[in-house]
Amino acid sequence: MKTRRILLVDDNPNDLELAMNAFGEMGSDGIDYQVGVASSGVEAISIIREALRRGTEYLPDLILLDLKMPQMDGLAVLDAIRAEDELRNIPVVMLTTSGEDRDIRDSYAHGASAYVIKPLDFAQFREAMHTIRSFWTNLNRHPRLH
């Protein structure tokens, strides 16, 4: 069975809980999904660097990243990821409540793979999580490090 690692980065505990519930309600598609959680940008970088230290097979296959976070916002996290050769090809989907054009432009300019505005309705949120997971971990092909 294939294992796909997803790292969810969000400082809002309610949004983390919604996302984890959405992932928990999905079928596995014959794939073992391991969803890790970071409640800050600093924690996300620490988790990613620890995974890299252990070996590239422990790196996330997908990072879902909130934009607006204290201390280290999503753009700073994205910059840190894109600055390292071993991490550069990990898909990073910005998952945020902001629909501002500037935030969208900045995210892509910093290397985001996609930009998704969090739906407020749980059913729509669950469907968005399913679509993101399915596309980025099953359909999309990108250079693999492991």
GROMACS .gro file of N, CA, C and O in nm, residues 49-136:
model
  352
   49ARG      N    1   1.192   2.000   0.837
   49ARG     CA    2   1.338   1.980   0.850
   49ARG      C    3   1.369   1.849   0.923
   49ARG      O    4   1.465   1.780   0.888
   50GLU      N    5   1.287   1.814   1.021
   50GLU     CA    6   1.306   1.686   1.091
   50GLU      C    7   1.280   1.570   0.995
   50GLU      O    8   1.353   1.470   0.995
   51ALA      N    9   1.177   1.582   0.912
   51ALA     CA   10   1.149   1.478   0.813
   51ALA      C   11   1.266   1.464   0.716
   51ALA      O   12   1.308   1.352   0.684
   52LEU      N   13   1.320   1.575   0.670
   52LEU     CA   14   1.433   1.574   0.578
   52LEU      C   15   1.556   1.511   0.644
   52LEU      O   16   1.629   1.434   0.581
   53ARG      N   17   1.576   1.542   0.771
   53ARG     CA   18   1.689   1.483   0.845
   53ARG      C   19   1.676   1.330   0.849
   53ARG      O   20   1.775   1.258   0.836
   54ARG      N   21   1.553   1.280   0.862
   54ARG     CA   22   1.529   1.136   0.868
   54ARG      C   23   1.542   1.070   0.731
   54ARG      O   24   1.569   0.951   0.723
   55GLY      N   25   1.518   1.147   0.625
   55GLY     CA   26   1.526   1.094   0.489
   55GLY      C   27   1.414   1.147   0.403
   55GLY      O   28   1.304   1.173   0.452
   56THR      N   29   1.439   1.162   0.275
   56THR     CA   30   1.340   1.224   0.187
   56THR      C   31   1.208   1.147   0.182
   56THR      O   32   1.104   1.205   0.154
   57GLU      N   33   1.211   1.018   0.213
   57GLU     CA   34   1.085   0.941   0.212
   57GLU      C   35   0.989   0.985   0.322
   57GLU      O   36   0.871   0.952   0.319
   58TYR      N   37   1.037   1.063   0.418
   58TYR     CA   38   0.952   1.113   0.527
   58TYR      C   39   0.896   1.252   0.499
   58TYR      O   40   0.817   1.304   0.578
   59LEU      N   41   0.938   1.313   0.390
   59LEU     CA   42   0.887   1.446   0.356
   59LEU      C   43   0.740   1.439   0.317
   59LEU      O   44   0.694   1.337   0.265
   60PRO      N   45   0.666   1.547   0.337
   60PRO     CA   46   0.527   1.549   0.293
   60PRO      C   47   0.518   1.541   0.140
   60PRO      O   48   0.604   1.594   0.070
   61ASP      N   49   0.414   1.474   0.093
   61ASP     CA   50   0.384   1.470  -0.050
   61ASP      C   51   0.303   1.592  -0.089
   61ASP      O   52   0.294   1.625  -0.207
   62LEU      N   53   0.242   1.655   0.009
   62LEU     CA   54   0.157   1.771  -0.012
   62LEU      C   55   0.155   1.854   0.116
   62LEU      O   56   0.145   1.799   0.225
   63ILE      N   57   0.163   1.986   0.100
   63ILE     CA   58   0.151   2.077   0.214
   63ILE      C   59   0.032   2.168   0.189
   63ILE      O   60   0.024   2.231   0.083
   64LEU      N   61  -0.060   2.172   0.284
   64LEU     CA   62  -0.173   2.265   0.281
   64LEU      C   63  -0.139   2.374   0.380
   64LEU      O   64  -0.124   2.349   0.499
   65LEU      N   65  -0.126   2.496   0.330
   65LEU     CA   66  -0.065   2.604   0.407
   65LEU      C   67  -0.157   2.725   0.419
   65LEU      O   68  -0.198   2.781   0.317
   66ASP      N   69  -0.186   2.764   0.542
   66ASP     CA   70  -0.262   2.886   0.566
   66ASP      C   71  -0.172   3.006   0.537
   66ASP      O   72  -0.050   3.000   0.554
   67LEU      N   73  -0.232   3.113   0.494
   67LEU     CA   74  -0.157   3.234   0.459
   67LEU      C   75  -0.134   3.324   0.579
   67LEU      O   76  -0.022   3.367   0.607
   68LYS      N   77  -0.240   3.354   0.652
   68LYS     CA   78  -0.235   3.452   0.761
   68LYS      C   79  -0.209   3.382   0.895
   68LYS      O   80  -0.299   3.325   0.955
   69MET      N   81  -0.082   3.386   0.938
   69MET     CA   82  -0.045   3.328   1.066
   69MET      C   83   0.052   3.423   1.135
   69MET      O   84   0.130   3.491   1.068
   70PRO      N   85   0.048   3.428   1.269
   70PRO     CA   86   0.142   3.514   1.341
   70PRO      C   87   0.284   3.456   1.337
   70PRO      O   88   0.303   3.341   1.303
   71GLN      N   89   0.380   3.535   1.373
   71GLN     CA   90   0.522   3.501   1.378
   71GLN      C   91   0.581   3.472   1.241
   71GLN      O   92   0.669   3.543   1.195
   72MET      N   93   0.533   3.369   1.175
   72MET     CA   94   0.584   3.329   1.043
   72MET      C   95   0.464   3.299   0.955
   72MET      O   96   0.400   3.195   0.971
   73ASP      N   97   0.433   3.391   0.863
   73ASP     CA   98   0.313   3.371   0.781
   73ASP      C   99   0.340   3.269   0.670
   73ASP      O  100   0.452   3.219   0.653
   74GLY      N  101   0.234   3.237   0.597
   74GLY     CA  102   0.244   3.136   0.492
   74GLY      C  103   0.345   3.168   0.384
   74GLY      O  104   0.413   3.078   0.333
   75LEU      N  105   0.359   3.295   0.349
   75LEU     CA  106   0.457   3.332   0.246
   75LEU      C  107   0.600   3.306   0.294
   75LEU      O  108   0.685   3.260   0.216
   76ALA      N  109   0.628   3.332   0.421
   76ALA     CA  110   0.761   3.305   0.476
   76ALA      C  111   0.789   3.155   0.478
   76ALA      O  112   0.901   3.111   0.449
   77VAL      N  113   0.687   3.076   0.512
   77VAL     CA  114   0.702   2.930   0.510
   77VAL      C  115   0.729   2.884   0.367
   77VAL      O  116   0.819   2.804   0.341
   78LEU      N  117   0.651   2.937   0.275
   78LEU     CA  118   0.667   2.903   0.134
   78LEU      C  119   0.807   2.939   0.084
   78LEU      O  120   0.872   2.859   0.015
   79ASP      N  121   0.856   3.056   0.121
   79ASP     CA  122   0.991   3.097   0.084
   79ASP      C  123   1.096   2.999   0.138
   79ASP      O  124   1.190   2.962   0.067
   80ALA      N  125   1.079   2.957   0.262
   80ALA     CA  126   1.174   2.863   0.324
   80ALA      C  127   1.173   2.729   0.251
   80ALA      O  128   1.278   2.668   0.229
   81ILE      N  129   1.055   2.684   0.211
   81ILE     CA  130   1.043   2.556   0.140
   81ILE      C  131   1.106   2.567   0.001
   81ILE      O  132   1.183   2.481  -0.041
   82ARG      N  133   1.074   2.672  -0.070
   82ARG     CA  134   1.123   2.688  -0.207
   82ARG      C  135   1.272   2.719  -0.213
   82ARG      O  136   1.336   2.700  -0.317
   83ALA      N  137   1.331   2.763  -0.103
   83ALA     CA  138   1.473   2.797  -0.100
   83ALA      C  139   1.563   2.674  -0.091
   83ALA      O  140   1.683   2.684  -0.116
   84GLU      N  141   1.508   2.559  -0.054
   84GLU     CA  142   1.589   2.439  -0.035
   84GLU      C  143   1.565   2.341  -0.148
   84GLU      O  144   1.451   2.303  -0.176
   85ASP      N  145   1.672   2.298  -0.214
   85ASP     CA  146   1.662   2.207  -0.328
   85ASP      C  147   1.583   2.081  -0.295
   85ASP      O  148   1.504   2.034  -0.377
   86GLU      N  149   1.603   2.025  -0.177
   86GLU     CA  150   1.538   1.899  -0.140
   86GLU      C  151   1.386   1.915  -0.119
   86GLU      O  152   1.314   1.818  -0.118
   87LEU      N  153   1.342   2.039  -0.100
   87LEU     CA  154   1.200   2.065  -0.070
   87LEU      C  155   1.126   2.132  -0.184
   87LEU      O  156   1.003   2.134  -0.187
   88ARG      N  157   1.199   2.186  -0.277
   88ARG     CA  158   1.144   2.273  -0.381
   88ARG      C  159   1.028   2.213  -0.459
   88ARG      O  160   0.937   2.283  -0.500
   89ASN      N  161   1.026   2.082  -0.481
   89ASN     CA  162   0.924   2.020  -0.564
   89ASN      C  163   0.801   1.972  -0.487
   89ASN      O  164   0.710   1.915  -0.548
   90ILE      N  165   0.797   1.994  -0.357
   90ILE     CA  166   0.678   1.954  -0.281
   90ILE      C  167   0.563   2.049  -0.318
   90ILE      O  168   0.578   2.170  -0.308
   91PRO      N  169   0.450   1.994  -0.361
   91PRO     CA  170   0.336   2.082  -0.390
   91PRO      C  171   0.287   2.151  -0.262
   91PRO      O  172   0.271   2.086  -0.158
   92VAL      N  173   0.268   2.282  -0.272
   92VAL     CA  174   0.217   2.360  -0.159
   92VAL      C  175   0.090   2.431  -0.205
   92VAL      O  176   0.095   2.514  -0.296
   93VAL      N  177  -0.021   2.394  -0.143
   93VAL     CA  178  -0.149   2.455  -0.175
   93VAL      C  179  -0.182   2.554  -0.063
   93VAL      O  180  -0.190   2.516   0.054
   94MET      N  181  -0.197   2.679  -0.100
   94MET     CA  182  -0.238   2.780  -0.004
   94MET      C  183  -0.386   2.756   0.023
   94MET      O  184  -0.468   2.751  -0.069
   95LEU      N  185  -0.420   2.736   0.149
   95LEU     CA  186  -0.558   2.710   0.191
   95LEU      C  187  -0.593   2.816   0.294
   95LEU      O  188  -0.551   2.809   0.409
   96THR      N  189  -0.669   2.916   0.251
   96THR     CA  190  -0.686   3.036   0.332
   96THR      C  191  -0.825   3.096   0.315
   96THR      O  192  -0.897   3.061   0.222
   97THR      N  193  -0.860   3.185   0.404
   97THR     CA  194  -0.988   3.255   0.394
   97THR      C  195  -0.978   3.379   0.307
   97THR      O  196  -1.080   3.435   0.268
   98SER      N  197  -0.858   3.422   0.275
   98SER     CA  198  -0.839   3.545   0.199
   98SER      C  199  -0.864   3.524   0.050
   98SER      O  200  -0.805   3.435  -0.012
   99GLY      N  201  -0.948   3.609  -0.005
   99GLY     CA  202  -0.970   3.609  -0.148
   99GLY      C  203  -0.914   3.733  -0.214
   99GLY      O  204  -0.946   3.763  -0.329
  100GLU      N  205  -0.828   3.806  -0.143
  100GLU     CA  206  -0.772   3.930  -0.195
  100GLU      C  207  -0.675   3.902  -0.309
  100GLU      O  208  -0.590   3.814  -0.301
  101ASP      N  209  -0.689   3.978  -0.417
  101ASP     CA  210  -0.604   3.961  -0.535
  101ASP      C  211  -0.456   3.967  -0.499
  101ASP      O  212  -0.376   3.889  -0.552
  102ARG      N  213  -0.419   4.058  -0.412
  102ARG     CA  214  -0.278   4.072  -0.373
  102ARG      C  215  -0.226   3.944  -0.309
  102ARG      O  216  -0.114   3.900  -0.337
  103ASP      N  217  -0.306   3.884  -0.219
  103ASP     CA  218  -0.264   3.761  -0.153
  103ASP      C  219  -0.247   3.648  -0.255
  103ASP      O  220  -0.153   3.568  -0.245
  104ILE      N  221  -0.338   3.641  -0.350
  104ILE     CA  222  -0.330   3.538  -0.454
  104ILE      C  223  -0.205   3.558  -0.538
  104ILE      O  224  -0.126   3.465  -0.559
  105ARG      N  225  -0.184   3.680  -0.587
  105ARG     CA  226  -0.065   3.711  -0.668
  105ARG      C  227   0.064   3.683  -0.591
  105ARG      O  228   0.158   3.621  -0.644
  106ASP      N  229   0.070   3.730  -0.466
  106ASP     CA  230   0.190   3.709  -0.384
  106ASP      C  231   0.217   3.560  -0.362
  106ASP      O  232   0.333   3.517  -0.366
  107SER      N  233   0.113   3.484  -0.338
  107SER     CA  234   0.131   3.340  -0.314
  107SER      C  235   0.193   3.272  -0.435
  107SER      O  236   0.288   3.194  -0.422
  108TYR      N  237   0.140   3.300  -0.552
  108TYR     CA  238   0.198   3.241  -0.673
  108TYR      C  239   0.339   3.294  -0.699
  108TYR      O  240   0.427   3.218  -0.741
  109ALA      N  241   0.362   3.421  -0.672
  109ALA     CA  242   0.495   3.478  -0.692
  109ALA      C  243   0.599   3.413  -0.601
  109ALA      O  244   0.717   3.404  -0.636
  110HIS      N  245   0.555   3.365  -0.484
  110HIS     CA  246   0.645   3.300  -0.389
  110HIS      C  247   0.656   3.150  -0.414
  110HIS      O  248   0.727   3.081  -0.340
  111GLY      N  249   0.582   3.098  -0.513
  111GLY     CA  250   0.598   2.958  -0.549
  111GLY      C  251   0.485   2.865  -0.509
  111GLY      O  252   0.504   2.743  -0.510
  112ALA      N  253   0.368   2.918  -0.477
  112ALA     CA  254   0.254   2.831  -0.445
  112ALA      C  255   0.217   2.746  -0.566
  112ALA      O  256   0.225   2.793  -0.680
  113SER      N  257   0.177   2.624  -0.541
  113SER     CA  258   0.131   2.535  -0.647
  113SER      C  259  -0.014   2.561  -0.683
  113SER      O  260  -0.055   2.539  -0.796
  114ALA      N  261  -0.091   2.605  -0.584
  114ALA     CA  262  -0.233   2.635  -0.603
  114ALA      C  263  -0.279   2.726  -0.489
  114ALA      O  264  -0.212   2.737  -0.386
  115TYR      N  265  -0.394   2.788  -0.510
  115TYR     CA  266  -0.450   2.880  -0.410
  115TYR      C  267  -0.599   2.846  -0.397
  115TYR      O  268  -0.672   2.854  -0.495
  116VAL      N  269  -0.640   2.806  -0.277
  116VAL     CA  270  -0.779   2.767  -0.252
  116VAL      C  271  -0.834   2.849  -0.136
  116VAL      O  272  -0.772   2.855  -0.030
  117ILE      N  273  -0.949   2.910  -0.161
  117ILE     CA  274  -1.018   2.982  -0.054
  117ILE      C  275  -1.104   2.882   0.022
  117ILE      O  276  -1.182   2.808  -0.038
  118LYS      N  277  -1.088   2.879   0.155
  118LYS     CA  278  -1.161   2.784   0.238
  118LYS      C  279  -1.311   2.809   0.229
  118LYS      O  280  -1.357   2.919   0.261
  119PRO      N  281  -1.387   2.709   0.186
  119PRO     CA  282  -1.533   2.724   0.189
  119PRO      C  283  -1.581   2.730   0.334
  119PRO      O  284  -1.525   2.664   0.422
  120LEU      N  285  -1.684   2.809   0.360
  120LEU     CA  286  -1.737   2.823   0.495
  120LEU      C  287  -1.831   2.707   0.531
  120LEU      O  288  -1.840   2.669   0.647
  121ASP      N  289  -1.898   2.651   0.433
  121ASP     CA  290  -1.990   2.540   0.455
  121ASP      C  291  -1.911   2.410   0.467
  121ASP      O  292  -1.823   2.382   0.384
  122PHE      N  293  -1.940   2.326   0.569
  122PHE     CA  294  -1.860   2.206   0.592
  122PHE      C  295  -1.869   2.109   0.476
  122PHE      O  296  -1.768   2.049   0.437
  123ALA      N  297  -1.985   2.092   0.417
  123ALA     CA  298  -1.998   1.999   0.304
  123ALA      C  299  -1.910   2.046   0.188
  123ALA      O  300  -1.842   1.965   0.124
  124GLN      N  301  -1.909   2.175   0.161
  124GLN     CA  302  -1.824   2.228   0.055
  124GLN      C  303  -1.676   2.219   0.092
  124GLN      O  304  -1.591   2.191   0.008
  125PHE      N  305  -1.646   2.240   0.221
  125PHE     CA  306  -1.508   2.228   0.269
  125PHE      C  307  -1.460   2.085   0.251
  125PHE      O  308  -1.349   2.061   0.202
  126ARG      N  309  -1.543   1.988   0.290
  126ARG     CA  310  -1.509   1.846   0.277
  126ARG      C  311  -1.484   1.812   0.130
  126ARG      O  312  -1.388   1.743   0.097
  127GLU      N  313  -1.570   1.862   0.041
  127GLU     CA  314  -1.554   1.836  -0.102
  127GLU      C  315  -1.423   1.899  -0.153
  127GLU      O  316  -1.352   1.838  -0.233
  128ALA      N  317  -1.392   2.019  -0.107
  128ALA     CA  318  -1.267   2.083  -0.147
  128ALA      C  319  -1.147   2.001  -0.101
  128ALA      O  320  -1.051   1.980  -0.177
  129MET      N  321  -1.150   1.950   0.023
  129MET     CA  322  -1.040   1.869   0.075
  129MET      C  323  -1.025   1.741  -0.007
  129MET      O  324  -0.914   1.698  -0.039
  130HIS      N  325  -1.138   1.679  -0.041
  130HIS     CA  326  -1.134   1.557  -0.121
  130HIS      C  327  -1.071   1.585  -0.258
  130HIS      O  328  -0.986   1.509  -0.304
  131THR      N  329  -1.112   1.693  -0.322
  131THR     CA  330  -1.061   1.729  -0.453
  131THR      C  331  -0.911   1.758  -0.447
  131THR      O  332  -0.834   1.710  -0.531
  132ILE      N  333  -0.871   1.836  -0.347
  132ILE     CA  334  -0.729   1.869  -0.331
  132ILE      C  335  -0.647   1.742  -0.311
  132ILE      O  336  -0.546   1.719  -0.377
  133ARG      N  337  -0.692   1.659  -0.217
  133ARG     CA  338  -0.618   1.536  -0.187
  133ARG      C  339  -0.610   1.446  -0.311
  133ARG      O  340  -0.503   1.397  -0.346
  134SER      N  341  -0.721   1.427  -0.376
  134SER     CA  342  -0.725   1.339  -0.493
  134SER      C  343  -0.633   1.390  -0.604
  134SER      O  344  -0.555   1.314  -0.662
  135PHE      N  345  -0.642   1.519  -0.634
  135PHE     CA  346  -0.560   1.573  -0.741
  135PHE      C  347  -0.412   1.567  -0.708
  135PHE      O  348  -0.332   1.515  -0.785
  136TRP      N  349  -0.374   1.622  -0.593
  136TRP     CA  350  -0.231   1.639  -0.564
  136TRP      C  351  -0.162   1.511  -0.522
  136TRP      O  352  -0.040   1.499  -0.534
   0.00000   0.00000   0.00000
